[in-house]
């Protein structure tokens, strides 16, 4: 697991840590997991059914940014515990946004205990750009009372900006053969 850091201008209340990692990557699926410790006051959006949606970042959601090669373009994957999702391509930092076609919907589940929550996502590999990637794991965590914290591998500015390529510090290799 890779530990994410909360943005210093938006510290969490009860959440102690957020970790993320790739738990599987083959020709069919890219599987990612986020683990939240101190999740007793975590706000989990209610089930909304599968489907694309915008604005998922306005409450608890999990994101993965993938950048292939050295170019400015990248893909943003937004995943919600409500099972809503979206995938966008950008031509450069926050420019040229377009919904990326996906061959099928991602699969998402959340398991929550008294202190820990696990969010798992399986994203169809056929809908993603070719690996290897520079990657940014992120999370927006909402706690009771509407308090939000913003988690990423790195924060490089005074305000949270998950689109900053300097935050894409992890690497993901090409998928393994079946």
Tab-separated table of N, CA and C in Angstrom:
chain	number	residue	atom	x	y	z
A	1	UNK	N	0.842	-1.186	0.000
A	1	UNK	CA	0.000	0.000	0.000
A	1	UNK	C	0.888	1.250	0.000
A	2	UNK	N	0.426	2.266	-0.696
A	2	UNK	CA	1.107	3.545	-0.739
A	2	UNK	C	0.303	4.531	0.086
A	3	UNK	N	0.949	5.180	1.009
A	3	UNK	CA	0.249	6.128	1.874
A	3	UNK	C	0.021	7.441	1.143
A	4	UNK	N	-1.225	7.910	1.190
A	4	UNK	CA	-1.558	9.221	0.657
A	4	UNK	C	-1.407	10.236	1.777
A	5	UNK	N	-1.237	11.498	1.417
A	5	UNK	CA	-1.135	12.564	2.411
A	5	UNK	C	-2.302	13.524	2.231
A	6	UNK	N	-2.802	14.019	3.354
A	6	UNK	CA	-3.901	14.987	3.269
A	6	UNK	C	-3.314	16.360	2.969
A	7	UNK	N	-4.083	17.156	2.242
A	7	UNK	CA	-3.620	18.508	1.938
A	7	UNK	C	-3.589	19.304	3.238
A	8	UNK	N	-2.488	20.005	3.525
A	8	UNK	CA	-2.360	20.691	4.811
A	8	UNK	C	-3.418	21.771	5.061
A	9	UNK	N	-3.992	22.333	4.014
A	9	UNK	CA	-5.024	23.356	4.199
A	9	UNK	C	-6.393	22.744	4.505
A	10	UNK	N	-6.521	21.410	4.364
A	10	UNK	CA	-7.793	20.715	4.582
A	10	UNK	C	-7.549	19.426	5.368
A	11	UNK	N	-7.124	19.538	6.623
A	11	UNK	CA	-6.833	18.329	7.390
A	11	UNK	C	-8.111	17.562	7.735
A	12	UNK	N	-7.997	16.246	7.921
A	12	UNK	CA	-9.166	15.448	8.307
A	12	UNK	C	-9.517	15.687	9.771
A	13	UNK	N	-10.702	15.216	10.153
A	13	UNK	CA	-11.107	15.271	11.556
A	13	UNK	C	-10.684	13.988	12.263
A	14	UNK	N	-11.299	12.869	11.909
A	14	UNK	CA	-11.027	11.590	12.571
A	14	UNK	C	-10.184	10.650	11.724
A	15	UNK	N	-10.183	10.820	10.418
A	15	UNK	CA	-9.429	9.925	9.541
A	15	UNK	C	-7.938	10.072	9.844
A	16	UNK	N	-7.283	8.944	10.086
A	16	UNK	CA	-5.858	8.934	10.422
A	16	UNK	C	-4.974	8.671	9.217
A	17	UNK	N	-5.486	7.886	8.266
A	17	UNK	CA	-4.665	7.586	7.094
A	17	UNK	C	-5.542	7.103	5.947
A	18	UNK	N	-5.014	7.298	4.754
A	18	UNK	CA	-5.603	6.748	3.527
A	18	UNK	C	-4.444	6.139	2.754
A	19	UNK	N	-4.606	4.866	2.374
A	19	UNK	CA	-3.598	4.175	1.585
A	19	UNK	C	-4.251	3.679	0.302
A	20	UNK	N	-3.450	3.547	-0.746
A	20	UNK	CA	-3.974	3.072	-2.028
A	20	UNK	C	-2.935	2.199	-2.696
A	21	UNK	N	-3.418	1.276	-3.528
A	21	UNK	CA	-2.503	0.437	-4.294
A	21	UNK	C	-3.251	-0.277	-5.408
A	22	UNK	N	-2.493	-0.752	-6.365
A	22	UNK	CA	-3.017	-1.631	-7.409
A	22	UNK	C	-2.956	-3.045	-6.841
A	23	UNK	N	-4.088	-3.750	-6.859
A	23	UNK	CA	-4.102	-5.119	-6.335
A	23	UNK	C	-4.148	-6.154	-7.455
A	24	UNK	N	-4.268	-5.702	-8.698
A	24	UNK	CA	-4.243	-6.609	-9.830
A	24	UNK	C	-4.299	-5.839	-11.134
A	25	UNK	N	-3.619	-6.362	-12.148
A	25	UNK	CA	-3.643	-5.712	-13.459
A	25	UNK	C	-3.348	-6.775	-14.499
A	26	UNK	N	-4.373	-7.081	-15.297
A	26	UNK	CA	-4.186	-8.042	-16.379
A	26	UNK	C	-4.893	-7.498	-17.622
A	27	UNK	N	-5.046	-8.304	-18.625
A	27	UNK	CA	-5.641	-7.848	-19.885
A	27	UNK	C	-7.119	-7.496	-19.731
A	28	UNK	N	-7.751	-7.965	-18.674
A	28	UNK	CA	-9.188	-7.718	-18.477
A	28	UNK	C	-9.474	-6.536	-17.544
A	29	UNK	N	-8.764	-6.459	-16.418
A	29	UNK	CA	-9.109	-5.505	-15.365
A	29	UNK	C	-7.869	-4.843	-14.762
A	30	UNK	N	-8.041	-3.600	-14.362
A	30	UNK	CA	-7.119	-2.911	-13.472
A	30	UNK	C	-7.862	-2.816	-12.147
A	31	UNK	N	-7.302	-3.426	-11.098
A	31	UNK	CA	-7.959	-3.451	-9.792
A	31	UNK	C	-7.176	-2.584	-8.809
A	32	UNK	N	-7.895	-1.678	-8.149
A	32	UNK	CA	-7.268	-0.769	-7.189
A	32	UNK	C	-8.013	-0.847	-5.859
A	33	UNK	N	-7.290	-0.542	-4.794
A	33	UNK	CA	-7.875	-0.563	-3.446
A	33	UNK	C	-7.415	0.667	-2.676
A	34	UNK	N	-8.355	1.269	-1.957
A	34	UNK	CA	-8.075	2.346	-1.033
A	34	UNK	C	-8.487	1.878	0.357
A	35	UNK	N	-7.654	2.123	1.357
A	35	UNK	CA	-7.952	1.754	2.744
A	35	UNK	C	-7.943	3.023	3.584
A	36	UNK	N	-9.035	3.254	4.323
A	36	UNK	CA	-9.177	4.436	5.170
A	36	UNK	C	-9.182	3.982	6.622
A	37	UNK	N	-8.265	4.506	7.425
A	37	UNK	CA	-8.237	4.234	8.859
A	37	UNK	C	-8.791	5.461	9.586
A	38	UNK	N	-9.600	5.199	10.624
A	38	UNK	CA	-10.279	6.290	11.316
A	38	UNK	C	-11.568	6.650	10.598
A	39	UNK	N	-12.227	5.641	10.037
A	39	UNK	CA	-13.388	5.854	9.158
A	39	UNK	C	-14.726	5.877	9.895
A	40	UNK	N	-14.707	6.003	11.210
A	40	UNK	CA	-15.947	5.957	11.979
A	40	UNK	C	-16.943	7.047	11.632
A	41	UNK	N	-16.475	8.189	11.148
A	41	UNK	CA	-17.375	9.301	10.798
A	41	UNK	C	-17.395	9.561	9.288
A	42	UNK	N	-16.927	8.568	8.534
A	42	UNK	CA	-16.885	8.684	7.083
A	42	UNK	C	-18.296	8.801	6.510
A	43	UNK	N	-18.497	9.755	5.615
A	43	UNK	CA	-19.763	9.890	4.896
A	43	UNK	C	-19.650	9.064	3.616
A	44	UNK	N	-20.517	8.064	3.485
A	44	UNK	CA	-20.546	7.216	2.301
A	44	UNK	C	-21.791	7.583	1.501
A	45	UNK	N	-21.614	8.064	0.265
A	45	UNK	CA	-22.793	8.413	-0.528
A	45	UNK	C	-23.695	7.195	-0.703
A	46	UNK	N	-25.015	7.405	-0.667
A	46	UNK	CA	-25.933	6.269	-0.794
A	46	UNK	C	-25.867	5.640	-2.183
A	47	UNK	N	-26.224	4.372	-2.248
A	47	UNK	CA	-26.264	3.646	-3.507
A	47	UNK	C	-27.117	4.418	-4.513
A	48	UNK	N	-26.571	4.626	-5.702
A	48	UNK	CA	-27.284	5.358	-6.752
A	48	UNK	C	-27.421	4.521	-8.015
A	49	UNK	N	-26.879	3.300	-8.006
A	49	UNK	CA	-26.903	2.472	-9.201
A	49	UNK	C	-25.753	2.827	-10.114
A	50	UNK	N	-25.356	1.874	-10.916
A	50	UNK	CA	-24.251	2.105	-11.844
A	50	UNK	C	-24.627	3.167	-12.860
A	51	UNK	N	-23.618	3.837	-13.358
A	51	UNK	CA	-23.823	4.836	-14.397
A	51	UNK	C	-22.841	5.978	-14.257
A	52	UNK	N	-22.627	6.666	-15.366
A	52	UNK	CA	-21.742	7.839	-15.363
A	52	UNK	C	-22.399	8.979	-14.596
A	53	UNK	N	-21.561	9.770	-13.933
A	53	UNK	CA	-22.040	10.968	-13.240
A	53	UNK	C	-20.885	11.943	-13.124
A	54	UNK	N	-21.204	13.214	-13.113
A	54	UNK	CA	-20.219	14.269	-12.898
A	54	UNK	C	-20.301	14.733	-11.449
A	55	UNK	N	-19.287	15.436	-10.999
A	55	UNK	CA	-19.300	16.037	-9.666
A	55	UNK	C	-19.152	15.052	-8.526
A	56	UNK	N	-18.612	13.864	-8.788
A	56	UNK	CA	-18.473	12.859	-7.732
A	56	UNK	C	-17.565	13.345	-6.605
A	57	UNK	N	-16.647	14.263	-6.902
A	57	UNK	CA	-15.692	14.800	-5.930
A	57	UNK	C	-16.366	15.651	-4.855
A	58	UNK	N	-17.643	15.928	-4.981
A	58	UNK	CA	-18.318	16.777	-3.992
A	58	UNK	C	-18.590	16.047	-2.683
A	59	UNK	N	-18.384	14.739	-2.639
A	59	UNK	CA	-18.459	13.951	-1.422
A	59	UNK	C	-17.382	12.857	-1.519
A	60	UNK	N	-17.403	11.900	-0.643
A	60	UNK	CA	-16.392	10.853	-0.644
A	60	UNK	C	-16.311	10.186	-2.018
A	61	UNK	N	-15.126	10.208	-2.597
A	61	UNK	CA	-14.886	9.514	-3.865
A	61	UNK	C	-13.408	9.191	-3.972
A	62	UNK	N	-13.090	8.329	-4.914
A	62	UNK	CA	-11.725	7.847	-5.106
A	62	UNK	C	-11.370	8.050	-6.568
A	63	UNK	N	-10.143	8.513	-6.813
A	63	UNK	CA	-9.738	8.845	-8.173
A	63	UNK	C	-8.374	8.252	-8.484
A	64	UNK	N	-8.194	7.988	-9.749
A	64	UNK	CA	-6.933	7.467	-10.247
A	64	UNK	C	-6.604	8.242	-11.514
A	65	UNK	N	-5.408	8.805	-11.560
A	65	UNK	CA	-4.940	9.543	-12.727
A	65	UNK	C	-3.862	8.714	-13.400
A	66	UNK	N	-3.981	8.537	-14.719
A	66	UNK	CA	-3.032	7.734	-15.489
A	66	UNK	C	-2.453	8.583	-16.610
A	67	UNK	N	-1.135	8.641	-16.684
A	67	UNK	CA	-0.468	9.390	-17.743
A	67	UNK	C	0.507	8.463	-18.446
A	68	UNK	N	0.310	8.273	-19.745
A	68	UNK	CA	1.183	7.415	-20.549
A	68	UNK	C	2.246	8.280	-21.213
A	69	UNK	N	3.501	7.881	-21.061
A	69	UNK	CA	4.588	8.598	-21.727
A	69	UNK	C	4.874	9.950	-21.106
A	70	UNK	N	5.558	10.782	-21.878
A	70	UNK	CA	5.993	12.082	-21.376
A	70	UNK	C	5.094	13.228	-21.813
A	71	UNK	N	4.048	12.943	-22.583
A	71	UNK	CA	3.176	13.997	-23.075
A	71	UNK	C	2.325	14.604	-21.976
A	72	UNK	N	1.636	15.689	-22.284
A	72	UNK	CA	0.833	16.371	-21.270
A	72	UNK	C	-0.531	15.719	-21.016
A	73	UNK	N	-0.978	14.826	-21.903
A	73	UNK	CA	-2.301	14.233	-21.755
A	73	UNK	C	-2.349	13.182	-20.648
A	74	UNK	N	-3.552	12.987	-20.100
A	74	UNK	CA	-3.749	11.991	-19.040
A	74	UNK	C	-5.219	11.601	-18.968
A	75	UNK	N	-5.494	10.543	-18.236
A	75	UNK	CA	-6.847	10.034	-18.027
A	75	UNK	C	-7.163	10.120	-16.545
A	76	UNK	N	-8.380	10.569	-16.227
A	76	UNK	CA	-8.859	10.656	-14.845
A	76	UNK	C	-10.007	9.677	-14.671
A	77	UNK	N	-9.906	8.819	-13.660
A	77	UNK	CA	-10.955	7.846	-13.348
A	77	UNK	C	-11.565	8.244	-12.015
A	78	UNK	N	-12.868	8.533	-11.998
A	78	UNK	CA	-13.590	8.903	-10.771
A	78	UNK	C	-14.496	7.751	-10.384
A	79	UNK	N	-14.432	7.352	-9.118
A	79	UNK	CA	-15.194	6.208	-8.636
A	79	UNK	C	-15.846	6.558	-7.301
A	80	UNK	N	-17.127	6.275	-7.181
A	80	UNK	CA	-17.865	6.603	-5.966
A	80	UNK	C	-18.390	5.344	-5.291
A	81	UNK	N	-18.442	5.340	-3.954
A	81	UNK	CA	-19.100	4.242	-3.262
A	81	UNK	C	-20.587	4.106	-3.623
A	82	UNK	N	-21.172	5.131	-4.229
A	82	UNK	CA	-22.566	5.062	-4.690
A	82	UNK	C	-22.702	4.163	-5.911
A	83	UNK	N	-21.581	3.741	-6.485
A	83	UNK	CA	-21.419	2.972	-7.718
A	83	UNK	C	-21.503	3.840	-8.967
A	84	UNK	N	-21.629	5.153	-8.806
A	84	UNK	CA	-21.504	6.059	-9.949
A	84	UNK	C	-20.020	6.211	-10.271
A	85	UNK	N	-19.720	6.573	-11.510
A	85	UNK	CA	-18.337	6.651	-11.957
A	85	UNK	C	-18.249	7.557	-13.170
A	86	UNK	N	-17.030	7.915	-13.541
A	86	UNK	CA	-16.774	8.559	-14.822
A	86	UNK	C	-15.294	8.438	-15.139
A	87	UNK	N	-14.989	8.508	-16.431
A	87	UNK	CA	-13.611	8.468	-16.907
A	87	UNK	C	-13.478	9.574	-17.946
A	88	UNK	N	-12.460	10.414	-17.754
A	88	UNK	CA	-12.236	11.550	-18.642
A	88	UNK	C	-10.823	11.500	-19.199
A	89	UNK	N	-10.668	11.962	-20.433
A	89	UNK	CA	-9.353	12.205	-21.013
A	89	UNK	C	-9.116	13.711	-21.024
A	90	UNK	N	-7.871	14.104	-20.767
A	90	UNK	CA	-7.452	15.499	-20.848
A	90	UNK	C	-6.273	15.575	-21.804
A	91	UNK	N	-6.235	16.633	-22.620
A	91	UNK	CA	-5.117	16.816	-23.550
A	91	UNK	C	-3.909	17.437	-22.849
A	92	UNK	N	-4.148	18.164	-21.761
A	92	UNK	CA	-3.114	18.784	-20.934
A	92	UNK	C	-3.760	19.084	-19.579
A	93	UNK	N	-2.993	19.650	-18.667
A	93	UNK	CA	-3.495	19.906	-17.315
A	93	UNK	C	-4.788	20.726	-17.346
A	94	UNK	N	-5.875	20.056	-16.954
A	94	UNK	CA	-7.223	20.652	-16.894
A	94	UNK	C	-7.693	21.214	-18.241
A	95	UNK	N	-7.160	20.707	-19.357
A	95	UNK	CA	-7.548	21.193	-20.688
A	95	UNK	C	-8.032	20.038	-21.549
A	96	UNK	N	-8.974	20.339	-22.444
A	96	UNK	CA	-9.436	19.368	-23.428
A	96	UNK	C	-10.182	18.182	-22.827
A	97	UNK	N	-10.950	18.409	-21.778
A	97	UNK	CA	-11.658	17.317	-21.102
A	97	UNK	C	-12.735	16.711	-21.997
A	98	UNK	N	-12.742	15.371	-22.084
A	98	UNK	CA	-13.764	14.644	-22.827
A	98	UNK	C	-14.006	13.311	-22.132
A	99	UNK	N	-15.252	12.871	-22.095
A	99	UNK	CA	-15.541	11.557	-21.517
A	99	UNK	C	-14.859	10.481	-22.350
A	100	UNK	N	-14.191	9.577	-21.676
A	100	UNK	CA	-13.517	8.472	-22.358
A	100	UNK	C	-14.513	7.325	-22.528
A	101	UNK	N	-14.653	6.784	-23.740
A	101	UNK	CA	-15.529	5.621	-23.930
A	101	UNK	C	-15.002	4.428	-23.123
A	102	UNK	N	-15.908	3.692	-22.533
A	102	UNK	CA	-15.539	2.497	-21.772
A	102	UNK	C	-16.351	1.319	-22.303
A	103	UNK	N	-15.729	0.137	-22.433
A	103	UNK	CA	-16.440	-1.019	-22.982
A	103	UNK	C	-17.484	-1.576	-22.014
A	104	UNK	N	-17.308	-1.322	-20.736
A	104	UNK	CA	-18.275	-1.718	-19.710
A	104	UNK	C	-18.015	-0.874	-18.478
A	105	UNK	N	-18.919	-0.961	-17.521
A	105	UNK	CA	-18.801	-0.124	-16.334
A	105	UNK	C	-17.809	-0.705	-15.332
A	106	UNK	N	-17.106	0.167	-14.605
A	106	UNK	CA	-16.271	-0.319	-13.513
A	106	UNK	C	-17.135	-0.971	-12.429
A	107	UNK	N	-16.507	-1.856	-11.670
A	107	UNK	CA	-17.160	-2.510	-10.531
A	107	UNK	C	-16.568	-1.908	-9.261
A	108	UNK	N	-17.420	-1.451	-8.338
A	108	UNK	CA	-16.946	-0.818	-7.111
A	108	UNK	C	-17.673	-1.390	-5.904
A	109	UNK	N	-16.934	-1.572	-4.811
A	109	UNK	CA	-17.538	-2.001	-3.547
A	109	UNK	C	-16.848	-1.275	-2.404
A	110	UNK	N	-17.614	-1.027	-1.342
A	110	UNK	CA	-17.030	-0.478	-0.122
A	110	UNK	C	-17.457	-1.359	1.039
A	111	UNK	N	-16.494	-1.631	1.906
A	111	UNK	CA	-16.762	-2.358	3.147
A	111	UNK	C	-16.331	-1.437	4.272
A	112	UNK	N	-17.230	-1.234	5.228
A	112	UNK	CA	-16.924	-0.290	6.300
A	112	UNK	C	-17.163	-0.937	7.654
A	113	UNK	N	-16.151	-0.863	8.510
A	113	UNK	CA	-16.266	-1.311	9.887
A	113	UNK	C	-16.328	-0.097	10.803
A	114	UNK	N	-16.044	-0.301	12.070
A	114	UNK	CA	-16.128	0.808	13.010
A	114	UNK	C	-14.970	1.784	12.870
A	115	UNK	N	-13.793	1.290	12.406
A	115	UNK	CA	-12.637	2.166	12.302
A	115	UNK	C	-11.976	2.148	10.922
A	116	UNK	N	-12.293	1.165	10.099
A	116	UNK	CA	-11.631	1.009	8.811
A	116	UNK	C	-12.660	0.848	7.697
A	117	UNK	N	-12.349	1.419	6.545
A	117	UNK	CA	-13.159	1.204	5.347
A	117	UNK	C	-12.211	0.803	4.220
A	118	UNK	N	-12.687	-0.109	3.375
A	118	UNK	CA	-11.936	-0.560	2.201
A	118	UNK	C	-12.814	-0.299	0.982
A	119	UNK	N	-12.257	0.417	0.009
A	119	UNK	CA	-12.946	0.665	-1.258
A	119	UNK	C	-12.156	-0.052	-2.344
A	120	UNK	N	-12.818	-0.973	-3.036
A	120	UNK	CA	-12.205	-1.716	-4.133
A	120	UNK	C	-12.860	-1.328	-5.450
A	121	UNK	N	-12.047	-1.222	-6.477
A	121	UNK	CA	-12.556	-0.900	-7.809
A	121	UNK	C	-11.877	-1.788	-8.841
A	122	UNK	N	-12.659	-2.245	-9.804
A	122	UNK	CA	-12.150	-2.978	-10.957
A	122	UNK	C	-12.542	-2.179	-12.197
A	123	UNK	N	-11.541	-1.727	-12.934
A	123	UNK	CA	-11.757	-0.875	-14.102
A	123	UNK	C	-11.421	-1.704	-15.339
A	124	UNK	N	-12.318	-1.728	-16.339
A	124	UNK	CA	-12.042	-2.518	-17.546
A	124	UNK	C	-10.760	-2.050	-18.244
A	125	UNK	N	-9.795	-2.920	-18.358
A	125	UNK	CA	-8.504	-2.568	-18.937
A	125	UNK	C	-8.624	-2.151	-20.399
A	126	UNK	N	-9.585	-2.723	-21.118
A	126	UNK	CA	-9.746	-2.391	-22.543
A	126	UNK	C	-10.146	-0.934	-22.750
A	127	UNK	N	-10.644	-0.277	-21.713
A	127	UNK	CA	-11.036	1.120	-21.838
A	127	UNK	C	-9.955	2.103	-21.447
A	128	UNK	N	-8.794	1.607	-21.060
A	128	UNK	CA	-7.725	2.477	-20.567
A	128	UNK	C	-6.643	2.678	-21.614
A	129	UNK	N	-5.887	3.785	-21.500
A	129	UNK	CA	-4.754	3.959	-22.416
A	129	UNK	C	-3.723	2.867	-22.154
A	130	UNK	N	-2.827	2.661	-23.100
A	130	UNK	CA	-1.805	1.629	-22.953
A	130	UNK	C	-0.871	1.936	-21.788
A	131	UNK	N	-0.573	0.907	-21.013
A	131	UNK	CA	0.401	1.024	-19.925
A	131	UNK	C	1.790	0.819	-20.527
A	132	UNK	N	2.822	1.261	-19.849
A	132	UNK	CA	2.909	1.704	-18.468
A	132	UNK	C	2.442	3.150	-18.293
A	133	UNK	N	2.152	3.483	-17.019
A	133	UNK	CA	1.652	4.819	-16.682
A	133	UNK	C	2.413	5.403	-15.511
A	134	UNK	N	2.455	6.725	-15.521
A	134	UNK	CA	2.701	7.468	-14.281
A	134	UNK	C	1.316	7.618	-13.683
A	135	UNK	N	1.211	7.484	-12.388
A	135	UNK	CA	-0.098	7.366	-11.767
A	135	UNK	C	-0.215	8.286	-10.560
A	136	UNK	N	-1.419	8.815	-10.377
A	136	UNK	CA	-1.748	9.560	-9.171
A	136	UNK	C	-2.955	8.943	-8.503
A	137	UNK	N	-2.789	8.450	-7.286
A	137	UNK	CA	-3.922	7.982	-6.476
A	137	UNK	C	-4.416	9.161	-5.659
A	138	UNK	N	-5.738	9.354	-5.602
A	138	UNK	CA	-6.294	10.440	-4.813
A	138	UNK	C	-7.592	9.990	-4.153
A	139	UNK	N	-8.032	10.787	-3.192
A	139	UNK	CA	-9.324	10.538	-2.538
A	139	UNK	C	-9.843	11.848	-1.965
A	140	UNK	N	-11.130	12.048	-2.107
A	140	UNK	CA	-11.828	13.097	-1.374
A	140	UNK	C	-12.574	12.372	-0.270
A	141	UNK	N	-12.316	12.742	0.960
A	141	UNK	CA	-12.937	12.085	2.103
A	141	UNK	C	-13.839	13.090	2.806
A	142	UNK	N	-15.131	12.769	2.847
A	142	UNK	CA	-16.071	13.607	3.592
A	142	UNK	C	-16.389	12.909	4.906
A	143	UNK	N	-16.313	13.690	5.976
A	143	UNK	CA	-16.681	13.186	7.289
A	143	UNK	C	-17.957	13.892	7.745
A	144	UNK	N	-18.586	13.343	8.758
A	144	UNK	CA	-19.844	13.901	9.257
A	144	UNK	C	-19.688	15.402	9.496
A	145	UNK	N	-20.758	16.138	9.210
A	145	UNK	CA	-20.732	17.586	9.341
A	145	UNK	C	-20.273	18.287	8.084
A	146	UNK	N	-20.046	17.527	6.997
A	146	UNK	CA	-19.648	18.123	5.722
A	146	UNK	C	-18.173	18.461	5.618
A	147	UNK	N	-17.356	18.023	6.569
A	147	UNK	CA	-15.922	18.313	6.555
A	147	UNK	C	-15.225	17.435	5.510
A	148	UNK	N	-14.442	18.061	4.617
A	148	UNK	CA	-13.738	17.322	3.569
A	148	UNK	C	-12.239	17.464	3.710
A	149	UNK	N	-11.546	16.364	3.443
A	149	UNK	CA	-10.090	16.367	3.331
A	149	UNK	C	-9.748	15.792	1.956
A	150	UNK	N	-8.597	16.228	1.446
A	150	UNK	CA	-8.177	15.881	0.088
A	150	UNK	C	-6.832	15.159	0.172
A	151	UNK	N	-6.804	13.930	-0.316
A	151	UNK	CA	-5.657	13.044	-0.160
A	151	UNK	C	-5.039	12.730	-1.516
A	152	UNK	N	-3.711	12.750	-1.573
A	152	UNK	CA	-2.991	12.439	-2.816
A	152	UNK	C	-1.603	11.913	-2.455
A	153	UNK	N	-0.900	11.412	-3.455
A	153	UNK	CA	0.476	10.964	-3.244
A	153	UNK	C	1.379	12.133	-2.882
A	154	UNK	N	1.052	13.322	-3.419
A	154	UNK	CA	1.813	14.543	-3.142
A	154	UNK	C	0.898	15.733	-3.388
A	155	UNK	N	1.185	16.825	-2.728
A	155	UNK	CA	0.485	18.097	-2.965
A	155	UNK	C	1.556	19.132	-3.280
A	156	UNK	N	1.355	19.857	-4.366
A	156	UNK	CA	2.400	20.762	-4.842
A	156	UNK	C	1.971	22.220	-4.881
A	157	UNK	N	0.783	22.526	-4.317
A	157	UNK	CA	0.332	23.918	-4.329
A	157	UNK	C	-0.461	24.219	-3.058
A	158	UNK	N	-0.805	25.504	-2.895
A	158	UNK	CA	-1.529	25.945	-1.700
A	158	UNK	C	-2.947	25.408	-1.640
A	159	UNK	N	-3.514	25.064	-2.782
A	159	UNK	CA	-4.870	24.495	-2.843
A	159	UNK	C	-4.767	23.070	-3.405
A	160	UNK	N	-5.669	22.176	-2.990
A	160	UNK	CA	-5.630	20.817	-3.548
A	160	UNK	C	-5.810	20.858	-5.067
A	161	UNK	N	-4.951	20.153	-5.787
A	161	UNK	CA	-5.058	20.079	-7.242
A	161	UNK	C	-4.589	18.703	-7.694
A	162	UNK	N	-5.535	17.770	-7.774
A	162	UNK	CA	-5.212	16.409	-8.166
A	162	UNK	C	-4.735	16.320	-9.610
A	163	UNK	N	-4.982	17.358	-10.414
A	163	UNK	CA	-4.606	17.355	-11.823
A	163	UNK	C	-3.151	17.763	-12.054
A	164	UNK	N	-2.436	18.149	-11.021
A	164	UNK	CA	-1.047	18.559	-11.156
A	164	UNK	C	-0.203	17.327	-11.474
A	165	UNK	N	0.421	17.261	-12.659
A	165	UNK	CA	1.221	16.084	-13.018
A	165	UNK	C	2.355	15.796	-12.031
A	166	UNK	N	2.772	16.778	-11.254
A	166	UNK	CA	3.800	16.541	-10.238
A	166	UNK	C	3.284	15.598	-9.149
A	167	UNK	N	1.968	15.400	-9.089
A	167	UNK	CA	1.366	14.479	-8.114
A	167	UNK	C	1.274	13.056	-8.651
A	168	UNK	N	1.598	12.836	-9.913
A	168	UNK	CA	1.548	11.494	-10.511
A	168	UNK	C	2.891	10.818	-10.243
A	169	UNK	N	3.087	10.367	-9.022
A	169	UNK	CA	4.414	9.906	-8.607
A	169	UNK	C	4.559	8.380	-8.586
A	170	UNK	N	3.478	7.648	-8.729
A	170	UNK	CA	3.569	6.186	-8.759
A	170	UNK	C	3.710	5.724	-10.212
A	171	UNK	N	4.163	4.498	-10.396
A	171	UNK	CA	4.240	3.929	-11.734
A	171	UNK	C	3.483	2.603	-11.742
A	172	UNK	N	2.856	2.321	-12.869
A	172	UNK	CA	2.137	1.071	-13.065
A	172	UNK	C	2.652	0.462	-14.364
A	173	UNK	N	3.140	-0.753	-14.279
A	173	UNK	CA	3.691	-1.456	-15.442
A	173	UNK	C	2.576	-1.957	-16.349
A	174	UNK	N	2.955	-2.431	-17.510
A	174	UNK	CA	2.005	-3.061	-18.426
A	174	UNK	C	1.409	-4.299	-17.737
A	175	UNK	N	0.199	-4.710	-18.138
A	175	UNK	CA	-0.447	-5.834	-17.473
A	175	UNK	C	0.311	-7.145	-17.648
A	176	UNK	N	0.079	-8.019	-16.678
A	176	UNK	CA	0.694	-9.334	-16.734
A	176	UNK	C	-0.091	-10.229	-17.687
A	177	UNK	N	0.579	-11.192	-18.260
A	177	UNK	CA	-0.091	-12.124	-19.164
A	177	UNK	C	-0.991	-13.050	-18.354
A	178	UNK	N	-2.125	-13.491	-18.941
A	178	UNK	CA	-3.028	-14.393	-18.190
A	178	UNK	C	-2.400	-15.732	-17.908
